[in-house]
GROMACS .gro file of C-alpha atoms in nm:
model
   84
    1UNK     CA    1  -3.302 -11.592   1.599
    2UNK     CA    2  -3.492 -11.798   1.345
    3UNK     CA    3  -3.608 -11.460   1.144
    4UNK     CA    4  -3.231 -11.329   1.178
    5UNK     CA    5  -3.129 -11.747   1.002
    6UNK     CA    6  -3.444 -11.697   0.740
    7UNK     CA    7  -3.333 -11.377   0.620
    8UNK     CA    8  -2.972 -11.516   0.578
    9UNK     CA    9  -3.082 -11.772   0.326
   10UNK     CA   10  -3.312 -11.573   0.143
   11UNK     CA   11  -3.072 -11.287   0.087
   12UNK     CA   12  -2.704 -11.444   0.078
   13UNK     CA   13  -2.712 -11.647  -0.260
   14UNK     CA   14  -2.532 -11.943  -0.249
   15UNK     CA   15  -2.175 -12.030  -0.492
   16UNK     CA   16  -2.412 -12.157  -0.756
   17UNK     CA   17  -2.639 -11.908  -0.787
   18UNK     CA   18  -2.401 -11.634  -0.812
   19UNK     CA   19  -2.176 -11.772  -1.045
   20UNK     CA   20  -2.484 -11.832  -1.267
   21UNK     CA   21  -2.541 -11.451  -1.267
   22UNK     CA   22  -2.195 -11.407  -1.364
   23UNK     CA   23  -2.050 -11.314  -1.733
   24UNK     CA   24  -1.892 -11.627  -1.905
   25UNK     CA   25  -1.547 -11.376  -1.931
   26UNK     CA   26  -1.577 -11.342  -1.523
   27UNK     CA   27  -1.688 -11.705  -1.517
   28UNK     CA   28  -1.384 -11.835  -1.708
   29UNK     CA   29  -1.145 -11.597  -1.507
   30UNK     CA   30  -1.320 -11.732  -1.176
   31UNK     CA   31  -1.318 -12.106  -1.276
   32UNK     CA   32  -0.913 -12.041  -1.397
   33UNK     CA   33  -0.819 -11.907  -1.063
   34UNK     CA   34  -1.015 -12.150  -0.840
   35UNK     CA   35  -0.706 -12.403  -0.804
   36UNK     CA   36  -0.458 -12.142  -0.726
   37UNK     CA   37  -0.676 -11.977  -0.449
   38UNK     CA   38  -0.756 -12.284  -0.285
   39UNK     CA   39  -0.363 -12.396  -0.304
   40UNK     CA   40  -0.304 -12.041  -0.095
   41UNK     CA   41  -0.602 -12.139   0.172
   42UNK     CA   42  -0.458 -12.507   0.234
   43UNK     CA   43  -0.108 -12.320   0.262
   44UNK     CA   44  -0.221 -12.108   0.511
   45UNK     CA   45  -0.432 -12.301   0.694
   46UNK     CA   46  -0.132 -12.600   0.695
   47UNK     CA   47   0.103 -12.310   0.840
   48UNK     CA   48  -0.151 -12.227   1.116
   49UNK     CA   49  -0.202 -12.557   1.225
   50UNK     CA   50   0.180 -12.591   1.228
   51UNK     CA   51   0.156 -12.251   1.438
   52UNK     CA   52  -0.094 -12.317   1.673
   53UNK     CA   53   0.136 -12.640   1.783
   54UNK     CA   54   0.431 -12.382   1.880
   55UNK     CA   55   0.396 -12.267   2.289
   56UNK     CA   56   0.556 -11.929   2.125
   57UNK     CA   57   0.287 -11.633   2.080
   58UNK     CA   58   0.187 -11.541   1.746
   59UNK     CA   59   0.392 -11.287   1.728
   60UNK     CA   60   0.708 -11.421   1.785
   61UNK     CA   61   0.616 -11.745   1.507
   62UNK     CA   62   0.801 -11.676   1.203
   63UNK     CA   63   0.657 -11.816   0.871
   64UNK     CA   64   0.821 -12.069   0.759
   65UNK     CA   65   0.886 -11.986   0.429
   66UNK     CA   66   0.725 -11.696   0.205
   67UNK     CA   67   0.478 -11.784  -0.023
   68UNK     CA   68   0.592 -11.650  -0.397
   69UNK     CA   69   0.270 -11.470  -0.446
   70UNK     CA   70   0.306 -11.235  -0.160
   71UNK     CA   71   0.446 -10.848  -0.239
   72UNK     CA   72   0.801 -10.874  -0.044
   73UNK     CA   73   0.918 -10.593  -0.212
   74UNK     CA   74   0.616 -10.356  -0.022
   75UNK     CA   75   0.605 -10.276   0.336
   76UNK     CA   76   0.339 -10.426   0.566
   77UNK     CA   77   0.010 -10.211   0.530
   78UNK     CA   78   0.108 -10.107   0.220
   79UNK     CA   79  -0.063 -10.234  -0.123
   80UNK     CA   80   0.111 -10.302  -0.414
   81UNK     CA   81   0.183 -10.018  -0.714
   82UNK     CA   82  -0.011 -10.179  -0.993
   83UNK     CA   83   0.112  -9.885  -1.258
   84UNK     CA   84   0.419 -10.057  -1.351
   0.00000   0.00000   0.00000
């Protein structure tokens, strides 16, 4: 267990190192984005806290109201046609 724990922090860098080893172009793109993907993570985390209230399964919750970032127009499963 304590080799397994060792390994993890000598091999996993942590946030800082890696972005240090970044380009400043994937830098700057990383440091624009930041807000926007932490605004997505409190969204869904706020909606399953809100779900995990419900007595209904998780199947039968229905979001509460689609976030404008996700591909509506593309099936479940399916990813997005970026050629257009």
């Amino acid at each position: 267990m304590g080799i397994a724990v060792l390994l993890r922090y000598t091999i996993v860098p942590d946030e800082d190192k890696m972005l240090r080893s970044m380009s400043t172009e994937i830098r700057a793109e990383y440091e624009r984005n930041k807000e926007k993907r932490r605004a997505q993570h409190d969204a869904i985390m706020s909606q399953m806290l809100e779900n995990a209230k419900s007595d209904k399964p998780i199947w039968d919750v229905s979001p509460s109201a689609p976030s404008a970032s996700s591909g509506s127009s593309t099936s479940p499963g399916t990813r997005p046609d970026k050629s257009t």
